[in-house]
Tab-separated table of C-alpha atoms in Angstrom:
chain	number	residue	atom	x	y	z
A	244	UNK	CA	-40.080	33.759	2.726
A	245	UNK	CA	-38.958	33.790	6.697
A	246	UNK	CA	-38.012	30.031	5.888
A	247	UNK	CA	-35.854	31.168	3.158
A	248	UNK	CA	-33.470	33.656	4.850
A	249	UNK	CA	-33.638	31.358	7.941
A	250	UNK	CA	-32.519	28.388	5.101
A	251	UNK	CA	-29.797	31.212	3.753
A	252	UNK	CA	-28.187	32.016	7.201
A	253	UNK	CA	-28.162	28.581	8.553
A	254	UNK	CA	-26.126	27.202	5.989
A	255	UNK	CA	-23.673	30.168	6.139
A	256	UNK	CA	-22.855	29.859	9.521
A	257	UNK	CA	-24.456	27.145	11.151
A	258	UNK	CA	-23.954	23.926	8.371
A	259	UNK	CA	-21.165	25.490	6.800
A	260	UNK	CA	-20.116	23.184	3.604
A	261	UNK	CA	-16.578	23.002	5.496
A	262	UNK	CA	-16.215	23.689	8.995
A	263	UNK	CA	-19.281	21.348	9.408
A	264	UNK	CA	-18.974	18.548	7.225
A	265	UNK	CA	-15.556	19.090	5.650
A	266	UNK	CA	-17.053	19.505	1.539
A	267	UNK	CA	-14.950	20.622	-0.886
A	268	UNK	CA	-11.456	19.853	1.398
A	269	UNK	CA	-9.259	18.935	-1.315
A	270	UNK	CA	-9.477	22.327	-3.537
A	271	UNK	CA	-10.121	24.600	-0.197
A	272	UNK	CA	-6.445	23.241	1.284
A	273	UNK	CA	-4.979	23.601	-2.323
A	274	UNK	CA	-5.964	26.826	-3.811
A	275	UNK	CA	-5.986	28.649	-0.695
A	276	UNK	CA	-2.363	30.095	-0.541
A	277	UNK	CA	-3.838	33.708	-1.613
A	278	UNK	CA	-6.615	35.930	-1.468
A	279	UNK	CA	-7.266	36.795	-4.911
A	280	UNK	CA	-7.101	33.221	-6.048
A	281	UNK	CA	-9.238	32.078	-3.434
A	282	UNK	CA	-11.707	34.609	-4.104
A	283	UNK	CA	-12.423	33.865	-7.738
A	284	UNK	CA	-12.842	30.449	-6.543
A	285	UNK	CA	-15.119	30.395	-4.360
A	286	UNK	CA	-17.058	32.815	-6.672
A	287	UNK	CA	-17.323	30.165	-9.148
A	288	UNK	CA	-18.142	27.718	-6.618
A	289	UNK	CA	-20.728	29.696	-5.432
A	290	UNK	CA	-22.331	30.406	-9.641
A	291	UNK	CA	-21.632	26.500	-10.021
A	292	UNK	CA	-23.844	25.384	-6.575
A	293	UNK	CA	-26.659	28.151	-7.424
A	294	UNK	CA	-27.094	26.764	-11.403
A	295	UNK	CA	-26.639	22.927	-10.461
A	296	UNK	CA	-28.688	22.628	-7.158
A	297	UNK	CA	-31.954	24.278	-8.558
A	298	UNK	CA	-31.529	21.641	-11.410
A	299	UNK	CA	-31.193	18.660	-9.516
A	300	UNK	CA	-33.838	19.821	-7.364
A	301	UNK	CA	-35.991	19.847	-10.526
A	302	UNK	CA	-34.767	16.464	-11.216
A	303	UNK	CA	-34.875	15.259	-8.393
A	304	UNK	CA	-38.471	15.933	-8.072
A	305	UNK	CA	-40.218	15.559	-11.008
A	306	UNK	CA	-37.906	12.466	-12.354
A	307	UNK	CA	-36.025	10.889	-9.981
A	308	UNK	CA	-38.222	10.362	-6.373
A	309	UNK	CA	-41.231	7.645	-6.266
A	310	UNK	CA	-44.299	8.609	-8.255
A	311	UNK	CA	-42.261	11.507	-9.353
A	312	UNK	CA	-43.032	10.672	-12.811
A	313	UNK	CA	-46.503	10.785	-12.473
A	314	UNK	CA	-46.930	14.113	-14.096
A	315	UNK	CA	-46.583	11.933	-17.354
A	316	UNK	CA	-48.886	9.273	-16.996
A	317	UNK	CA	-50.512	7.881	-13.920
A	318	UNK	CA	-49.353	4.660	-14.288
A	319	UNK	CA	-45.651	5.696	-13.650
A	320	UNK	CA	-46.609	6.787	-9.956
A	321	UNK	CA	-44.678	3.273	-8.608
A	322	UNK	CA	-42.353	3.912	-10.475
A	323	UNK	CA	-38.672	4.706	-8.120
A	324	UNK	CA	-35.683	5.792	-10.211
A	325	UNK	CA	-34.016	7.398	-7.156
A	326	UNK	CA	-30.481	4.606	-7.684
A	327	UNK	CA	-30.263	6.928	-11.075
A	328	UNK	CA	-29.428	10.091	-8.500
A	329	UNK	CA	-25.987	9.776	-8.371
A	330	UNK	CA	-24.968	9.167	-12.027
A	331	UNK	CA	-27.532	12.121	-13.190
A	332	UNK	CA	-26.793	14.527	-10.562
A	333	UNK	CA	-22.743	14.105	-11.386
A	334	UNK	CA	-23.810	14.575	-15.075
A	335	UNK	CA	-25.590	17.782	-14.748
A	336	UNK	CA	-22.454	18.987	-12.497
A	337	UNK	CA	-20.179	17.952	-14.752
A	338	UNK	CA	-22.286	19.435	-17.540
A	339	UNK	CA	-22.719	22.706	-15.873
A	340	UNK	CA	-18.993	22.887	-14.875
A	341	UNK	CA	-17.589	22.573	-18.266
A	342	UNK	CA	-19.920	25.801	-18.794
A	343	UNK	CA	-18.367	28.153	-16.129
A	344	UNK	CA	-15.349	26.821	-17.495
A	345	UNK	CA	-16.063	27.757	-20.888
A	346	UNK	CA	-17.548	31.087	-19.997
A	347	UNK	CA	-14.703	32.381	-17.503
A	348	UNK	CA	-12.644	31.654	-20.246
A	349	UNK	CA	-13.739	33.811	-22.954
A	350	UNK	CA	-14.625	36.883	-20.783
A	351	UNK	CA	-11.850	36.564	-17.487
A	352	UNK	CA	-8.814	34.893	-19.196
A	353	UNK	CA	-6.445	36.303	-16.199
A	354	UNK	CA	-9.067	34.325	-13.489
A	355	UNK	CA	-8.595	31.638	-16.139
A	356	UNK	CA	-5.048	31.262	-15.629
A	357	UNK	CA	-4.556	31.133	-12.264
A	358	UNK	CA	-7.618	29.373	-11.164
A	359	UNK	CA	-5.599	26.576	-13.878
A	360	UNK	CA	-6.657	23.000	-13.280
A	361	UNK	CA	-9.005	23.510	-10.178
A	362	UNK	CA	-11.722	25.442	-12.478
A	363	UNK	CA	-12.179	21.821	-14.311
A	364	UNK	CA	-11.950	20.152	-10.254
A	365	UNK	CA	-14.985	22.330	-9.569
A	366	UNK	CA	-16.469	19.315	-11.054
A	367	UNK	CA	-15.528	16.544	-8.503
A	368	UNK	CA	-15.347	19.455	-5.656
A	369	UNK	CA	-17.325	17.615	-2.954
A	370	UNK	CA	-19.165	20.669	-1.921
A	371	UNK	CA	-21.107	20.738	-5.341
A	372	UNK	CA	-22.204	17.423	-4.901
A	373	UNK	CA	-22.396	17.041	-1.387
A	374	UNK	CA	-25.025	20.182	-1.840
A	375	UNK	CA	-27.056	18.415	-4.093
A	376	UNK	CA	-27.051	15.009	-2.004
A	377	UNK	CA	-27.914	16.953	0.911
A	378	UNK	CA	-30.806	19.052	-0.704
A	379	UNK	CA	-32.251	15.145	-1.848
A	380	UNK	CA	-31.727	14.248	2.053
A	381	UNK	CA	-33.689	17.255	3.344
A	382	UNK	CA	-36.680	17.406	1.240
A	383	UNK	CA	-36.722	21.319	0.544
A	384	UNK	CA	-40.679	22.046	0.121
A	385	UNK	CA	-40.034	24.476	-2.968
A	386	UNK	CA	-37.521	25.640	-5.381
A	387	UNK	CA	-36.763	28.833	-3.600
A	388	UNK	CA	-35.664	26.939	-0.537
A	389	UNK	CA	-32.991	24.890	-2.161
A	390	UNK	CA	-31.790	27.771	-3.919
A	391	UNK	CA	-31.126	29.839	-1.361
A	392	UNK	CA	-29.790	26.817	0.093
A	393	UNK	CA	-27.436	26.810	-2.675
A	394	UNK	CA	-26.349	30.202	-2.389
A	395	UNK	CA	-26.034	29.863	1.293
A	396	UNK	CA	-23.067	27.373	1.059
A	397	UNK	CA	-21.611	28.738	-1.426
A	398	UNK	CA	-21.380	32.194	0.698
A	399	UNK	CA	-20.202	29.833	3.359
A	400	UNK	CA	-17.958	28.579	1.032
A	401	UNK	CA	-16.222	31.840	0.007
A	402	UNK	CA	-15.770	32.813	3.402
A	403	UNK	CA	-13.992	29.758	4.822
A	404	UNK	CA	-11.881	29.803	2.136
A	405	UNK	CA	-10.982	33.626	1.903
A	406	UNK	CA	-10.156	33.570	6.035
A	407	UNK	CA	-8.035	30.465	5.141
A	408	UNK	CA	-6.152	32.123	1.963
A	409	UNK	CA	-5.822	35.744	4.463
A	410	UNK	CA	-4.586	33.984	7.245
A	411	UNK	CA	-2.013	31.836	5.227
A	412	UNK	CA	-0.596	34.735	3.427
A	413	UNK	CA	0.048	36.285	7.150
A	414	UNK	CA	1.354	33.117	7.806
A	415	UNK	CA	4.839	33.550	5.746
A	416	UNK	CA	6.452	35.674	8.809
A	417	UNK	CA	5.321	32.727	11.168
A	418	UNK	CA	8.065	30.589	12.262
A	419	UNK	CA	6.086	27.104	12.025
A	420	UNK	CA	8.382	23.879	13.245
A	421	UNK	CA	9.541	22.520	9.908
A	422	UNK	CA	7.347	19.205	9.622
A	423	UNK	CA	4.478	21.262	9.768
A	424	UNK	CA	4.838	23.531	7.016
A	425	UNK	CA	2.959	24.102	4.679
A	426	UNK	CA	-0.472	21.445	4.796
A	427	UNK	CA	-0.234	20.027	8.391
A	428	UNK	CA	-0.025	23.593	9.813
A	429	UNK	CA	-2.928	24.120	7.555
A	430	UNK	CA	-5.374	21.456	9.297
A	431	UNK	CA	-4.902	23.061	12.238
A	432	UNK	CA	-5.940	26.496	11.292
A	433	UNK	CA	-8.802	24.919	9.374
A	434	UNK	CA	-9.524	23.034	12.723
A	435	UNK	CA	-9.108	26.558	14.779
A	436	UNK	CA	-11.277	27.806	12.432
A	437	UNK	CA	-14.109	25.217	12.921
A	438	UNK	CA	-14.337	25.353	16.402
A	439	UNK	CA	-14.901	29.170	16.691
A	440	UNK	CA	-17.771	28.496	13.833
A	441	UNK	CA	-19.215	26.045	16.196
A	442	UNK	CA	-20.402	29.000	18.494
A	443	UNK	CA	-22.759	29.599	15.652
A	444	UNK	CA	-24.835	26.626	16.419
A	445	UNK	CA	-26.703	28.005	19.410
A	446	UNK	CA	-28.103	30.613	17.062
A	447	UNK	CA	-31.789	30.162	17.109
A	448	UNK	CA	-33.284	30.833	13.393
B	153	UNK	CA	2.722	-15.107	-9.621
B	154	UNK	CA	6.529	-14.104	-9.576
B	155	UNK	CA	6.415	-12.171	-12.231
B	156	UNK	CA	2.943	-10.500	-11.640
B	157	UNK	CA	4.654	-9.120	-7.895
B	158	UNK	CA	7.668	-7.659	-9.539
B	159	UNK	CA	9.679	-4.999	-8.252
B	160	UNK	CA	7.711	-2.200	-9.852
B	161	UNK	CA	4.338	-3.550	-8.558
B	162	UNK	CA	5.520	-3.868	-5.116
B	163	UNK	CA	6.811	-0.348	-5.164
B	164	UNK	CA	3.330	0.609	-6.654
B	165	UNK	CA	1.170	-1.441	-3.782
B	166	UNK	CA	3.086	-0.141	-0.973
B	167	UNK	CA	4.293	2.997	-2.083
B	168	UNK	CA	0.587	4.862	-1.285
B	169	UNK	CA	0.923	3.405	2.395
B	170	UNK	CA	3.726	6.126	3.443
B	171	UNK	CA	5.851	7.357	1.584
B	172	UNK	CA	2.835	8.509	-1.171
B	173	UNK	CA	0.016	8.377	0.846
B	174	UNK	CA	-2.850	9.856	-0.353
B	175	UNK	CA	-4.349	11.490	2.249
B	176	UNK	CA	-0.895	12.825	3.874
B	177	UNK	CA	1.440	13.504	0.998
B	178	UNK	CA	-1.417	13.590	-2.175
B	179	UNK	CA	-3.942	15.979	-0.325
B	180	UNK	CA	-6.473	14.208	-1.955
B	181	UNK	CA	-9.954	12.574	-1.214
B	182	UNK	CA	-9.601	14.465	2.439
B	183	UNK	CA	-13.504	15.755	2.961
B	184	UNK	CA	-14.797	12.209	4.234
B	185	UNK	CA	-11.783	11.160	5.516
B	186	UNK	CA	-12.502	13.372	7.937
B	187	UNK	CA	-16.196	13.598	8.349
B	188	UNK	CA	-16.718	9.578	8.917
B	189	UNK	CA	-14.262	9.058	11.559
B	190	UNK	CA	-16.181	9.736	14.845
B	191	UNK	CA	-17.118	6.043	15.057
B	192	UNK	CA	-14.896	3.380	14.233
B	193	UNK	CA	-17.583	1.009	12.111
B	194	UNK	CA	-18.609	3.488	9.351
B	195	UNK	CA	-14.493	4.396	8.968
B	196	UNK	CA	-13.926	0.706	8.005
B	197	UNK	CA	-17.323	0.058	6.120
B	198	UNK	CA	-16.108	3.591	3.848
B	199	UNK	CA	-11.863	2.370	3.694
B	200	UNK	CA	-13.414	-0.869	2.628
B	201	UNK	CA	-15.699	0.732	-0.114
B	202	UNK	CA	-13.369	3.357	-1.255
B	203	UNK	CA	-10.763	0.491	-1.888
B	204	UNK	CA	-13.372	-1.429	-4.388
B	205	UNK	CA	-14.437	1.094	-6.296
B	206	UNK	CA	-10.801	2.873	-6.876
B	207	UNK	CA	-9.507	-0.462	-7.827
B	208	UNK	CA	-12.151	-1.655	-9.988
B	209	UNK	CA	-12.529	2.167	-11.386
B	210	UNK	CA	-8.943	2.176	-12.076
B	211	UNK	CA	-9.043	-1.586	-13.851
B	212	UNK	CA	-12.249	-0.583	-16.554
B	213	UNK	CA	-10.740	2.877	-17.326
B	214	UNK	CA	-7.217	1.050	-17.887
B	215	UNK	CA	-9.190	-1.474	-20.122
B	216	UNK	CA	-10.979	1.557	-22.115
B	217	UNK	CA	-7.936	4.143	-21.655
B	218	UNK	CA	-7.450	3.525	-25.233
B	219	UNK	CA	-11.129	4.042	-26.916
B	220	UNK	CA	-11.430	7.214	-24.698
B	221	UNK	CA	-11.447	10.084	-26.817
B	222	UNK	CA	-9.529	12.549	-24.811
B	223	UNK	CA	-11.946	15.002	-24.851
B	224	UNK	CA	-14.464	13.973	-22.853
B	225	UNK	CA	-12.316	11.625	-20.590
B	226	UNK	CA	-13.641	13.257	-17.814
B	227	UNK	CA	-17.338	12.890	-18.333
B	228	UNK	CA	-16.293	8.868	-18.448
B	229	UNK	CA	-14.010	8.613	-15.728
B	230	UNK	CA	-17.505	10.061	-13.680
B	231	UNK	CA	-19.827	8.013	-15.172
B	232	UNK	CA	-17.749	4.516	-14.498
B	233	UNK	CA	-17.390	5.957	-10.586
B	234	UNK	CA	-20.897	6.802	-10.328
B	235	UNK	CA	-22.142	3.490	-11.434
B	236	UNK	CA	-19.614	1.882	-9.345
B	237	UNK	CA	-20.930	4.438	-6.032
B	238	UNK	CA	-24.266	3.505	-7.129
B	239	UNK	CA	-23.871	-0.169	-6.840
B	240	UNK	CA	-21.752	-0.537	-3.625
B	241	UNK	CA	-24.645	2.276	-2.038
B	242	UNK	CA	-27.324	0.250	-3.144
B	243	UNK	CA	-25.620	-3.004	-1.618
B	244	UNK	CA	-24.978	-0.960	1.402
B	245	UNK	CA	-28.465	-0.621	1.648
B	246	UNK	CA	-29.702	-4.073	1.747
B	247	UNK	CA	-27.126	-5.620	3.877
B	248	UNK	CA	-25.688	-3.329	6.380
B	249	UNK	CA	-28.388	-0.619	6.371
B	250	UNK	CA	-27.350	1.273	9.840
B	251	UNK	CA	-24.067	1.871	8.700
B	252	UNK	CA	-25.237	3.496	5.341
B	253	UNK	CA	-27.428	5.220	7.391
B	254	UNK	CA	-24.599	6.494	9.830
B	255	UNK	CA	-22.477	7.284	5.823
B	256	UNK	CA	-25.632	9.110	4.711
B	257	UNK	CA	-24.433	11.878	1.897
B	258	UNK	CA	-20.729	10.475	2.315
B	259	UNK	CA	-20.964	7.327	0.703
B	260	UNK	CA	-22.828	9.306	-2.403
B	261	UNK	CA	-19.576	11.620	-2.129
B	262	UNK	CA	-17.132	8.762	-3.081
B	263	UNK	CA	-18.161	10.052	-6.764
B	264	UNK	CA	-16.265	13.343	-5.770
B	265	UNK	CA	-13.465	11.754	-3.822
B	266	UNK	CA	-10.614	13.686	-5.434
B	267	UNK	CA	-8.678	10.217	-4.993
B	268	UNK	CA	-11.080	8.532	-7.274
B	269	UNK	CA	-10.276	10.906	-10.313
B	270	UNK	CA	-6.834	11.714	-9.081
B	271	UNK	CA	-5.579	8.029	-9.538
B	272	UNK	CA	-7.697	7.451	-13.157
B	273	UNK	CA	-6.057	10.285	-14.667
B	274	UNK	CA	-2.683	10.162	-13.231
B	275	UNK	CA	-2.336	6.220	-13.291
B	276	UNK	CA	-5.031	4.308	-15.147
B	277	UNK	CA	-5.145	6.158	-17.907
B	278	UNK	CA	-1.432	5.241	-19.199
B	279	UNK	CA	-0.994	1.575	-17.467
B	280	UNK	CA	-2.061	-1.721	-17.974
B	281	UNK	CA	-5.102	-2.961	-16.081
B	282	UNK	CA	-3.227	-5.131	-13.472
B	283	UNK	CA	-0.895	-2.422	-12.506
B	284	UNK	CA	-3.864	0.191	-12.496
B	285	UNK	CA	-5.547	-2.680	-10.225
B	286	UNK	CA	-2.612	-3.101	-7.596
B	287	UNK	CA	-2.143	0.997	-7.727
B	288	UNK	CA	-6.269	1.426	-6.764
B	289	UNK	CA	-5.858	-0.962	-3.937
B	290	UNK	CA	-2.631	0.545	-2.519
B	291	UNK	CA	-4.216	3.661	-2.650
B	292	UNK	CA	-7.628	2.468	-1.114
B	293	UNK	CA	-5.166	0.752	1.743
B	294	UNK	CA	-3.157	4.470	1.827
B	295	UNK	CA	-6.497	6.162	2.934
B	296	UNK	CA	-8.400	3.483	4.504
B	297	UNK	CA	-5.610	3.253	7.421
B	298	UNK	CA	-5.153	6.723	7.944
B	299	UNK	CA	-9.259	6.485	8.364
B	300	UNK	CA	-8.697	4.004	10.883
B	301	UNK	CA	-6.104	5.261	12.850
B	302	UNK	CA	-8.329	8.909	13.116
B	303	UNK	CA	-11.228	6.621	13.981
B	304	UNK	CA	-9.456	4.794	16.689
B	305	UNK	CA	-8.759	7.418	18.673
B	306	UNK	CA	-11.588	9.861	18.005
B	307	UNK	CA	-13.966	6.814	19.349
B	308	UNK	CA	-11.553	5.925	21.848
B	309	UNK	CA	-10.872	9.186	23.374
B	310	UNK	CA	-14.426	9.911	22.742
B	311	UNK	CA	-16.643	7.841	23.240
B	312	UNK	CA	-14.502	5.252	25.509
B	313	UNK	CA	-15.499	2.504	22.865
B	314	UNK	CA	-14.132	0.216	19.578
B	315	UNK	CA	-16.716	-1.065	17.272
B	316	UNK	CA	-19.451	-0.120	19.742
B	317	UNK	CA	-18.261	-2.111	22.748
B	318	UNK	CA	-16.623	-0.283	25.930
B	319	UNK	CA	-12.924	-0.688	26.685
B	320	UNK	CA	-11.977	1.740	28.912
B	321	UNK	CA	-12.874	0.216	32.313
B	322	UNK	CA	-15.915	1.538	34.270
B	323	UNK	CA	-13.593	1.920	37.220
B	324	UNK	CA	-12.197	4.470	35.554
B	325	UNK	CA	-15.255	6.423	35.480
B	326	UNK	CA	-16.111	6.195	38.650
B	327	UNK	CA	-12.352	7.407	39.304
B	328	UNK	CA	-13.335	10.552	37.734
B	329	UNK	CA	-12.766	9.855	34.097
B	330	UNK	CA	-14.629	11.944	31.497
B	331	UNK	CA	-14.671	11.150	27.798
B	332	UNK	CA	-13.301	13.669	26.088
B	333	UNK	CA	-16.655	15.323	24.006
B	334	UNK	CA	-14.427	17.381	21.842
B	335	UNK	CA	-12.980	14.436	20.062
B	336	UNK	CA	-16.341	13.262	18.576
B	337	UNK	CA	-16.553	17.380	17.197
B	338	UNK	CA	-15.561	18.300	13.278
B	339	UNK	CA	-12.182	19.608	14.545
B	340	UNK	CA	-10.466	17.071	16.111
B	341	UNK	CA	-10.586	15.140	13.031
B	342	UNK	CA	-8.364	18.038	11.213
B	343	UNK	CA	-6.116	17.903	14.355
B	344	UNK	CA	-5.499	14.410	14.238
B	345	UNK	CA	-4.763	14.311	10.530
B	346	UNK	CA	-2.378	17.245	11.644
B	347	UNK	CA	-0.870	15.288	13.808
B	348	UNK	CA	-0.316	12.312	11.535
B	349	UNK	CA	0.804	14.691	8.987
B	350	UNK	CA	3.648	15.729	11.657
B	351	UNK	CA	5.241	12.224	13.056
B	352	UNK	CA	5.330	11.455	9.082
B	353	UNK	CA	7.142	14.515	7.827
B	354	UNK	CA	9.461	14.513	10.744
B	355	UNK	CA	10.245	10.829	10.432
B	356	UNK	CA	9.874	11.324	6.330
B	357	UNK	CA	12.484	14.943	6.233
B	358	UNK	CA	11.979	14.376	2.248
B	359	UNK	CA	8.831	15.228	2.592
B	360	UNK	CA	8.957	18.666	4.378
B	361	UNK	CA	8.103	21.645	2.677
C-alpha cells in the first residue's frame, strides 16, 4: 500500500508525463490556450490512462511476456509474444478512446465541442502510450501499482497542462517580441516550467 | 525521372524542410523530438527511423486509401504504423542494440508520433503513392534535421562531444572550461526548439502569429 502512494506521488511530481519526458507534447502545446478547455482535457486523459493502463497491464502479463501464456497450457511457457506489444497495446487505446469519445458525447455535448478533434487525438496522445510502454519497462509487481501509476500521470498531466493554459491566458497583456508569439514563447514557459519541477527530484519517497 | 521530379513534387519534398516544417510550423510529432536529443547517435538512429516508417506508412495507406472504409480509417492508419514500429524496433534490436537501448519507450512512441497520423490523413489519404512517398520523406527530413541540430548542440555544449568522441580540446578544460550540465536536462531541449522556432519566424515574417 506504502508502495502505491509512493508509485502515485512520484509520477505526479517527480516523472511527470511532460516536464520529464515530454509525453503528450503535441495536444498539451495545442489545446492549452484556456483553462476550461484544458481542464476537460486532461480529465479525459486522465479516465483514458486509468481504463487503458490496467488493461495492458493485464495483457501484458498474462498474454504478451515469456511464459505468460502458461496459465493455458504448460507447454506455452516458451512461448514470447512480447513484438505483438505495440500493435495490441495501440488497439486497446484506440479501442478505449473511441469509448470516452462516444460517452462524452452523449452526456457533455458542450465538452464535446470544444475539446473538437483532440478528443479523437487522445488516441495517438503520446502520454497514453508512452504510459503503457513505460508500465511494460518497469515491471509493476501488481495491478494496483500500475494503476495508481496511471492515475498518477494523468494528475501530472492535468496539472502541467492547466498551469500552461492559466499562464497563457495571462499571457495576452504580455508584450512578447513578435517571432515568438504564440508557440515559440510557449516552449519556453513549458521549459520554465520543467526546470522548477526538477526541484521535485530530491524528494525522497 | 523528369517527369516523376516535377514542380509539384519538388515543392512537396522540400517544402517540410522550412517553410512547412513539421516540428516548427506543424507542431506535430514534438514529444521525442525533444526527449532523444541529449546525445547525438540516438537523434540520428530516431530521424533515420521516423523517415522509413512515415514514408513507407504514407505509400501502403495511399495504395489502400481507396478500400478504407472511412469509418474506421483510423484504427488502420494505427495498425499499418504499429507493424511498421514493430519491425524497425525489432531490427533495432538485433543490430544496433545500445542505441535502442538509449531510445527505450521512444522508439515504441513513433506509433503516437502525431507526424505519423498527421501526414496519412492530411496527405496519403487523397494522393497517389509516389507523391505520398516523396511527402513522408520530406517530412521525415523536416524533423530529422531539426533533431540534429538540437542534438548538436545539447551534446556539444553538454557533454563537449559528437557521436561519442571529444572535440572541444582538453586545454580548454584545464583553462577552466566546464560543460554546461544544464544542456543535457529536459529543458534545454524546449529552449533550443524555442530558439529555432525564433531565427525561423523572424527570417520567415509569414509565419508570425
Amino acid at each position: 500500500m506504502e508502495n502505491v502512494v509512493s508509485i502515485f506521488v512520484r509520477s505526479i511530481f517527480v516523472d511527470n508525463m511532460i516536464f520529464a519526458y515530454f509525453l503528450g507534447m503535441c495536444s498539451y502545446l495545442a489545446v492549452s490556450k484556456n483553462v476550461k478547455t484544458s481542464m476537460g482535457l486532461g480529465i479525459a486523459v486522465i479516465f483514458v490512462l486509468g481504463v487503458t493502463l490496467p488493461v495492458n497491464y493485464l495483457l501484458e502479463n498474462y498474454v504478451l511476456k515469456e511464459g505468460a501464456l502458461a496459465w493455458i497450457s504448460p507447454s506455452l511457457k516458451t512461448l514470447d509474444l512480447s513484438y505483438l506489444a505495440f500493435i495490441l497495446f495501440i488497439a486497446v487505446i484506440a479501442a478505449i478512446t473511441q469509448l470516452v469519445e462516444m460517452v462524452v458525447e452523449k452526456f457533455t455535448p458542450a465538452l464535446y465541442n470544444s475539446l473538437g478533434i483532440f478528443l479523437p487525438l487522445i488516441a495517438v496522445n503520446c502520454a497514453i502510450m508512452g504510459g503503457s510502454l513505460f508500465m511494460q519497462q518497469r515491471a509493476f509487481v501488481n495491478i494496483a501499482e500500475a494503476t495508481s501509476y496511471a492515475l498518477g500521470s494523468g494528475v501530472g498531466w492535468l496539472l502541467a497542462i492547466v498551469g500552461l493554459a492559466a499562464i497563457r491566458e495571462k499571457m495576452a497583456y504580455s508584450n512578447v517580441p513578435a517571432p515568438l508569439r504564440g508557440l515559440g514563447i510557449a516552449f519556453i514557459i513549458v521549459a520554465l516550467m520543467s526546470m522548477a519541477f526538477m526541484s521535485f527530484s530530491g524528494l525522497k519517497i | 525521372m523528369s517527369k516523376l521530379m516535377s514542380a509539384k513534387t519538388k515543392e512537396i519534398l522540400l517544402g517540410p524542410l522550412a517553410k512547412n516544417n513539421p516540428i516548427t510550423v506543424q507542431v506535430l510529432g514534438i514529444c521525442s523530438a525533444l526527449a532523444v536529443t541529449a546525445k547525438l547517435e540516438p537523434a540520428v538512429v530516431m530521424g533515420i527511423s521516423v523517415t522509413i516508417i512515415v514514408a513507407f506508412g504514407n505509400v501502403i495507406i495511399s495504395l489502400l486509401r481507396n478500400t478504407i472504409p472511412n469509418r474506421i480509417r483510423i484504427i488502420v492508419q494505427l495498425v499499418v504504423i504499429a507493424a511498421l514500429v514493430t519491425i524497425v524496433s525489432e531490427i533495432l534490436k538485433a543490430f544496433a542494440y545500445d542505441v535502442s537501448v538509449q531510445l527505450s519507450v521512444y522508439i515504441g512512441l513513433i506509433i503516437t508520433n502525431c507526424i505519423l497520423m498527421g501526414r496519412l490523413e492530411a496527405f496519403a489519404m487523397s494522393n497517389r503513392p509516389w507523391e505520398s512517398f516523396i511527402d513522408g520523406l520530406g517530412n521525415g527530413f523536416g524533423y530529422a534535421w531539426i533533431l540534429v541540430a538540437v542534438a548538436f548542440f545539447r551534446e556539444l555544449l553538454g557533454s563537449g562531444t559528437l557521436f561519442g568522441y571529444q572535440v572541444i580540446p582538453q586545454a580548454l578544460y584545464d583553462a577552466g572550461y566546464h560543460n554546461n550540465g544544464l544542456m543535457i536536462l529536459p529543458p534545454m531541449a524546449l529552449i533550443l526548439v524555442a530558439c529555432i522556432i525564433w531565427v525561423h519566424r523572424a527570417k520567415d515574417k509569414e509565419l508570425q502569429e
